[in-house]
Short mmCIF file of C-alpha atoms in Angstrom, two decimals:
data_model
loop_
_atom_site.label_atom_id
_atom_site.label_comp_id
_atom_site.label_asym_id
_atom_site.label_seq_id
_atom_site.Cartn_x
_atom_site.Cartn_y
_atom_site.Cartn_z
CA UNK A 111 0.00 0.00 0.00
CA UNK A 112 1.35 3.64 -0.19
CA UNK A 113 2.52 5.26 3.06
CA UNK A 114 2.78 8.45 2.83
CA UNK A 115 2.36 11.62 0.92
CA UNK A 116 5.71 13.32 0.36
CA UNK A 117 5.78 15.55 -2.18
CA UNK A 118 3.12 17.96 -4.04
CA UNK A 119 4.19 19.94 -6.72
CA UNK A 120 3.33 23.33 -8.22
CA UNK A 121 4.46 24.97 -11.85
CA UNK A 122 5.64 28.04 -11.15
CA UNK A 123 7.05 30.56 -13.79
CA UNK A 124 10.48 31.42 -12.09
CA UNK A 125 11.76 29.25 -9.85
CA UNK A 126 14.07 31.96 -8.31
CA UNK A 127 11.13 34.58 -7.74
CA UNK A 128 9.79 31.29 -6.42
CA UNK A 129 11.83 30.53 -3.94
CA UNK A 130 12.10 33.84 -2.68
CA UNK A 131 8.57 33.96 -2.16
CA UNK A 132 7.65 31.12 -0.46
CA UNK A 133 11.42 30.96 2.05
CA UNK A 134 10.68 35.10 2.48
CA UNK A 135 7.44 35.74 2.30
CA UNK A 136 5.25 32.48 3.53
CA UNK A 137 8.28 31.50 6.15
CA UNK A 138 8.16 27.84 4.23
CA UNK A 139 11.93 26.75 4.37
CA UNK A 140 13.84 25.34 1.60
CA UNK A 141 14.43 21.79 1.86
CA UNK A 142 15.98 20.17 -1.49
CA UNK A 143 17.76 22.74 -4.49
CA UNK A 144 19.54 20.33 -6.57
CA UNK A 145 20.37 21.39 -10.42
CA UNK A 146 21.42 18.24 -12.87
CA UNK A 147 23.65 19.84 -15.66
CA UNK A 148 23.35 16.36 -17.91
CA UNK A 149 19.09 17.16 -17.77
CA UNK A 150 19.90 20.44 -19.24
CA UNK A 151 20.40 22.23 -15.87
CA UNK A 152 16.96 20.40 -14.58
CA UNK A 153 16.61 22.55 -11.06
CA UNK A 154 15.00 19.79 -8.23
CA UNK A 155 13.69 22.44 -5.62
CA UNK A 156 11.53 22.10 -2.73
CA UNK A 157 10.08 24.18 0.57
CA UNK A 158 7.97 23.09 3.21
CA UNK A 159 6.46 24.18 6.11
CA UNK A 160 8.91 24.14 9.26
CA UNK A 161 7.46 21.25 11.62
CA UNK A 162 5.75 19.81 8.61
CA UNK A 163 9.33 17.67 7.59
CA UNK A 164 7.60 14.92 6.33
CA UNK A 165 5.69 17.15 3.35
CA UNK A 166 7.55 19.02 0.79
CA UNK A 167 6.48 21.50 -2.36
CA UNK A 168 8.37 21.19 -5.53
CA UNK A 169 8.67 24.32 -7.41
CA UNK A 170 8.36 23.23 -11.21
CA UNK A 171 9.83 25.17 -13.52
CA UNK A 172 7.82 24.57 -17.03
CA UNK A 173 9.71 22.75 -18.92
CA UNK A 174 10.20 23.02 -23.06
CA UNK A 175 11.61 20.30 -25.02
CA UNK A 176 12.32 17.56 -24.52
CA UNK A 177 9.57 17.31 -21.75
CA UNK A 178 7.11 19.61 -23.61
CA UNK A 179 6.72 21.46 -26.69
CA UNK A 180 6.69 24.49 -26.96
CA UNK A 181 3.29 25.37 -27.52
CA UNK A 182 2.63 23.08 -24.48
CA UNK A 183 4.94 24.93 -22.33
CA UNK A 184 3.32 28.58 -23.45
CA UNK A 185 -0.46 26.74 -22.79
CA UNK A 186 0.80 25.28 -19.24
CA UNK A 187 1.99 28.91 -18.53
CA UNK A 188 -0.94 30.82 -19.78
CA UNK A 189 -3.33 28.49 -17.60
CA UNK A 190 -1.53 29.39 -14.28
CA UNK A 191 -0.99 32.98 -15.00
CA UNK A 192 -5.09 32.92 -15.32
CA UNK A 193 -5.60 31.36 -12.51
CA UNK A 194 -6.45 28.12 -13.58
CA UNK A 195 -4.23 25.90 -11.75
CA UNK A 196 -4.84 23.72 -8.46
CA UNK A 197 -4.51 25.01 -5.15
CA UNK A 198 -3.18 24.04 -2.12
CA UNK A 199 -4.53 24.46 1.61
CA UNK A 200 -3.11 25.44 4.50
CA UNK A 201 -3.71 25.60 8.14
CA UNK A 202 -2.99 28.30 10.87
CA UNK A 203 -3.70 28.94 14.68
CA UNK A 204 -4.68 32.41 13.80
CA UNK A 205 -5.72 33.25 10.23
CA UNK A 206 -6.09 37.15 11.32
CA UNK A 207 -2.63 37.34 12.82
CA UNK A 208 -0.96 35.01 10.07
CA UNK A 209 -3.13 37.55 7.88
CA UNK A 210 -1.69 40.60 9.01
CA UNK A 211 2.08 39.00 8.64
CA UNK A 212 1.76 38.13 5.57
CA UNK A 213 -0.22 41.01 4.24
CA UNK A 214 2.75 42.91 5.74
CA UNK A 215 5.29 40.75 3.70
CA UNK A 216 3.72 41.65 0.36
CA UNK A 217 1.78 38.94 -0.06
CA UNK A 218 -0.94 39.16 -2.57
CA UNK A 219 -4.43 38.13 -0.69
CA UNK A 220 -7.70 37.07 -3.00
CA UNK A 221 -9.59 37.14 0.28
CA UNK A 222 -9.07 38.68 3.69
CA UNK A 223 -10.28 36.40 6.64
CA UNK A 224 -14.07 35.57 6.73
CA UNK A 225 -15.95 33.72 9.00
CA UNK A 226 -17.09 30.81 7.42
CA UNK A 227 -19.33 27.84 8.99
CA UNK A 228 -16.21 25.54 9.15
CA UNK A 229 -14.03 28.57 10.65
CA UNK A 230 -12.19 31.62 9.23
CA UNK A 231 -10.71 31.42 5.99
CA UNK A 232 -8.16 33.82 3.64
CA UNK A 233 -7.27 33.22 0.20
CA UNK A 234 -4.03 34.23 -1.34
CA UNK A 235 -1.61 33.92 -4.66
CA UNK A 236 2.02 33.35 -5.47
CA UNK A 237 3.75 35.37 -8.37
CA UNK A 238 3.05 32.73 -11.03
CA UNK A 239 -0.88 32.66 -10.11
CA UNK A 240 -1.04 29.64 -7.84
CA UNK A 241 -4.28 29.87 -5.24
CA UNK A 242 -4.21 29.18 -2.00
CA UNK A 243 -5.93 28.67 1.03
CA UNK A 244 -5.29 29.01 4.85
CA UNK A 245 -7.73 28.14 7.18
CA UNK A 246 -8.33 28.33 10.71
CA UNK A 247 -10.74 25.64 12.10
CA UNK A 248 -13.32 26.04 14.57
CA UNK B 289 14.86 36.04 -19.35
CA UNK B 290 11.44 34.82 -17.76
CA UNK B 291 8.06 35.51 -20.10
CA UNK B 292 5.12 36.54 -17.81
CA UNK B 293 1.96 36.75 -19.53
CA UNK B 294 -0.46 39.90 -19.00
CA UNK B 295 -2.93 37.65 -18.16
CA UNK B 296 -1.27 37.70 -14.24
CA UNK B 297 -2.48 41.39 -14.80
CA UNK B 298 -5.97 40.67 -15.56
CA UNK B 299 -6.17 37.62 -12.93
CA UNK B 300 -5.69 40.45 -10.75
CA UNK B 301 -8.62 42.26 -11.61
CA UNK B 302 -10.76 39.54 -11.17
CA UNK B 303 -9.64 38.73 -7.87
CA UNK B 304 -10.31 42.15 -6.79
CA UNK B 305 -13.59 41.79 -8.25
CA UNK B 306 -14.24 38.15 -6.03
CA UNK B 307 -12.67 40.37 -3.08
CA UNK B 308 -14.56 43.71 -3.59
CA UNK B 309 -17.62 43.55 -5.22
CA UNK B 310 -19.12 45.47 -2.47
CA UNK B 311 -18.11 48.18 -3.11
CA UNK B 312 -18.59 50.67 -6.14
CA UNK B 313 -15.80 49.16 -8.72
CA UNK B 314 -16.22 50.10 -12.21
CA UNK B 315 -14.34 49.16 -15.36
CA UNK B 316 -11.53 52.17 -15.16
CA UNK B 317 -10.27 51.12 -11.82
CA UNK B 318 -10.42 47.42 -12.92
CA UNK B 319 -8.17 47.94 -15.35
CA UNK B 320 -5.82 50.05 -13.57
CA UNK B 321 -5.24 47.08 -11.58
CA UNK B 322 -4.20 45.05 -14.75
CA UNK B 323 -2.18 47.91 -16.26
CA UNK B 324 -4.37 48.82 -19.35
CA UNK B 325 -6.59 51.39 -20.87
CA UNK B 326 -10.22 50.59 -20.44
CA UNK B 327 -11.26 49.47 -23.40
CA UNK B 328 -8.29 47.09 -24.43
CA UNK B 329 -8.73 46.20 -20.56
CA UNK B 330 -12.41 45.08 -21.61
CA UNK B 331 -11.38 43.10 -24.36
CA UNK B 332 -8.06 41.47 -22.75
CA UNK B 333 -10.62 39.94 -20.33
CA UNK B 334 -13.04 38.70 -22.01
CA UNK B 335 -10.80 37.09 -24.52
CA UNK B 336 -8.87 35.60 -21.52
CA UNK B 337 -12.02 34.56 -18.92
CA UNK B 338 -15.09 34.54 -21.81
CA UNK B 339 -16.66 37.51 -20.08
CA UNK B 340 -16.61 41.16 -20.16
CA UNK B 341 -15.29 42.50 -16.66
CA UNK B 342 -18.96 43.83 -16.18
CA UNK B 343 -20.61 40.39 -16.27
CA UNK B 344 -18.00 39.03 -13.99
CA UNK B 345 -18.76 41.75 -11.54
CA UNK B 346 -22.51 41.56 -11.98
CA UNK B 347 -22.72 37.52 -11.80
CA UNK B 348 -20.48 37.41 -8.95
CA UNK B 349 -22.61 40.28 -7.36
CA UNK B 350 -25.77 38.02 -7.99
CA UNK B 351 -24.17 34.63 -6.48
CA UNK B 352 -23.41 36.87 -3.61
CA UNK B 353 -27.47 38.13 -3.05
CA UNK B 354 -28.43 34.75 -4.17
CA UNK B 355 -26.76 33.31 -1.22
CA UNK B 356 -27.52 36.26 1.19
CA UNK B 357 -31.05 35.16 -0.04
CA UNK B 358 -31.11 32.00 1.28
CA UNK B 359 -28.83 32.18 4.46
CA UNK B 360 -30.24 35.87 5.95
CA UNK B 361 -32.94 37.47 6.70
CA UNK B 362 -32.13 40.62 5.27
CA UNK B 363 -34.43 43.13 3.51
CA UNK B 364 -34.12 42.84 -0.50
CA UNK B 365 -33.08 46.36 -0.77
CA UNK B 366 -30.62 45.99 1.82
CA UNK B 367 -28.98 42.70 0.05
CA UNK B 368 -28.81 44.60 -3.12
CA UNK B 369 -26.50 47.59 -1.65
CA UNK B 370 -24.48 44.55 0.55
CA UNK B 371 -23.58 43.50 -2.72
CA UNK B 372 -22.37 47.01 -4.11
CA UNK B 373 -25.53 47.26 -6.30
CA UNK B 374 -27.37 50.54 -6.04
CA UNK B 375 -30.50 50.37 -8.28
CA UNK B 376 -33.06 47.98 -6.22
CA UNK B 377 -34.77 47.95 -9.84
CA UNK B 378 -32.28 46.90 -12.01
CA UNK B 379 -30.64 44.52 -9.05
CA UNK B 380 -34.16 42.95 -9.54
CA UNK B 381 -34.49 42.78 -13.20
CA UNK B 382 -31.05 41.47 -13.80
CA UNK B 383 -31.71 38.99 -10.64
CA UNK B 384 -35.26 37.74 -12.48
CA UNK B 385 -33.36 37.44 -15.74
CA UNK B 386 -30.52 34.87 -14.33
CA UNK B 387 -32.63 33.00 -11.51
CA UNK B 388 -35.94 33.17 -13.88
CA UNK B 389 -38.27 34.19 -10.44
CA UNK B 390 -37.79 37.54 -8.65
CA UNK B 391 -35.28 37.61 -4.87
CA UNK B 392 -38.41 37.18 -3.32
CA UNK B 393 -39.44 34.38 -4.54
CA UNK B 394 -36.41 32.66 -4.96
CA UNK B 395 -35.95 33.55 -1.38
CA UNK B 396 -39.59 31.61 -0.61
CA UNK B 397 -37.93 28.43 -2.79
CA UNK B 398 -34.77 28.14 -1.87
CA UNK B 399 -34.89 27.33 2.44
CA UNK B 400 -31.10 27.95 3.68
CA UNK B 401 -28.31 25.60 2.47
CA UNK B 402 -27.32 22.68 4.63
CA UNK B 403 -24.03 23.56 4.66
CA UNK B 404 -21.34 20.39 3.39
CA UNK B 405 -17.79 21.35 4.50
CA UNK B 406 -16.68 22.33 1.29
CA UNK B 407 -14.81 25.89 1.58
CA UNK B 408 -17.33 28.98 0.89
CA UNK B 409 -14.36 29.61 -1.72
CA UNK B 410 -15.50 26.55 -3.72
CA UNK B 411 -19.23 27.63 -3.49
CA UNK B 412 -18.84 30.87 -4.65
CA UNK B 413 -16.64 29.78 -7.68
CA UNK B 414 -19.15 27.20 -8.87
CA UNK B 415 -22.76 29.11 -8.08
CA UNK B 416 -22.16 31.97 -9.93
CA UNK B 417 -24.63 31.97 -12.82
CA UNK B 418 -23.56 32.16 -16.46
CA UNK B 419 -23.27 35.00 -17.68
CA UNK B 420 -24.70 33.59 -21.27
CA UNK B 421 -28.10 34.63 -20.04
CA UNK B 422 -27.66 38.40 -19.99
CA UNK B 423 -29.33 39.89 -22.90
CA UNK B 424 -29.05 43.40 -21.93
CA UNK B 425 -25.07 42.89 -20.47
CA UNK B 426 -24.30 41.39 -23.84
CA UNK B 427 -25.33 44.41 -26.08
CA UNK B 428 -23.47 46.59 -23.59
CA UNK B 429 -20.49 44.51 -24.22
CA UNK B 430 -20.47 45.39 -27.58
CA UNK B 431 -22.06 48.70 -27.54
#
């Protein structure tokens, strides 16, 4: 059977920027940044949430060829920079305070924190268009 | 060198529009938000999300009464200016024309959700109605 979730992945557009943004700006901490000059300079990099060590997020470059064409590559990008991607969730003690923080940081929020039935949510985006979530549960 | 598209720009807009639609936006400060002049803004956006930024504002103004319908007890008049509409009249007609029954009635039909845990995020997103059915919004668009 499979154990365990390890790794969830999101394209972004720069992995730099990236990086930046998520170590800086969401406090994640980088955990892998491994480049393979035989795949063309390939760039393996992941954050994660400190205290979360057993879940990572790879930040995907898009790749062009040989992985994708590129009219693939330019459709993958267009997609996320519209804001049709996936999103990921997130949890926090506070969602007003974690609000305020990251507000502060320059993050760009969809949604400030609302009351909803299931507790107070916010929504948020990274630079490449990414949505996410943080939610704290009542 | 690293190629972002415009459309970040206009993703922007529409998430102000999800985040503020209470309050009076209109088309130029959309588009200041996504860097363009008005018109090209207009047309940018609805080649991009197959809707004019007006009928994204209106039909996400509509979910929101819809559901302020059904889950308050609030005064019609009172739910359209919650939603940043001004005209109770037109905030009618345009609600009649999408739900096919006036806020009244829908109100009457539709008892409050029983709330599933899905995030309010995901409701909004997938109740807002189609734009398709605005007749008037449509020759506006073009006008």
């Amino acid at each position: 059977m499979l154990k365990q979730l390890t790794h969830v992945q999101v394209w972004v557009h720069d992995q730099d920027e990236a990086l930046a943004f998520y170590t800086e700006k969401l406090g994640m901490e980088l955990r892998e940044d491994v480049t393979v000059p035989e795949l063309g300079n390939f760039r393996w990099l992941s954050v994660g949430v400190p205290g979360q060590d057993d879940v990572a997020i790879t930040l995907m470059a898009i790749p062009g060829p040989p992985v994708f064409e590129e009219e693939t590559r330019k459709q993958i990008l267009a997609l996320l920079s519209k804001g049709a991607s996936g999103g990921l969730f997130f949890s926090t003690d506070n969602a007003q305070k974690s609000y305020e923080e990251l507000k502060s940081r320059g993050v760009e929020f969809t949604q400030e924190p609302t009351e909803q039935p299931y507790g107070i949510d916010a929504g948020f985006r990274d630079p490449s268009g990414n949505h996410f979530r943080m939610g704290q549960q009542s | 060198m690293v190629f972002l598209p415009s459309t970040r720009h206009l993703l922007r807009a529409k998430d102000l529009v999800d985040a503020r639609y209470r309050e009076p936006l209109d088309v130029p400060t959309l588009a200041r938000v996504a860097h363009l002049s008005p018109a090209h803004f207009s047309r940018e956006f609805r080649r991009t999300f197959g809707e004019t930024p007006h009928q994204y504002l209106l039909t996400r103004r509509l979910e929101r009464a819809a559901a302020m319908l059904r889950n308050t007890d609030w005064a019609v008049a009172d739910i359209c200016l919650a939603v940043g509409l001004t005209s109770v009249g037109s905030f009618t007609t345009s609600f009649r024309r999408v739900y096919g029954v006036s806020p009244t009635a829908y109100r009457a039909a539709h008892p409050p959700l029983e709330r599933a845990r899905v995030p309010t995020c995901v409701l909004q997103a997938y109740a807002r109605p189609h734009s398709s059915s605005f007749r008037e919004d449509r020759r506006a668009a073009h006008g």
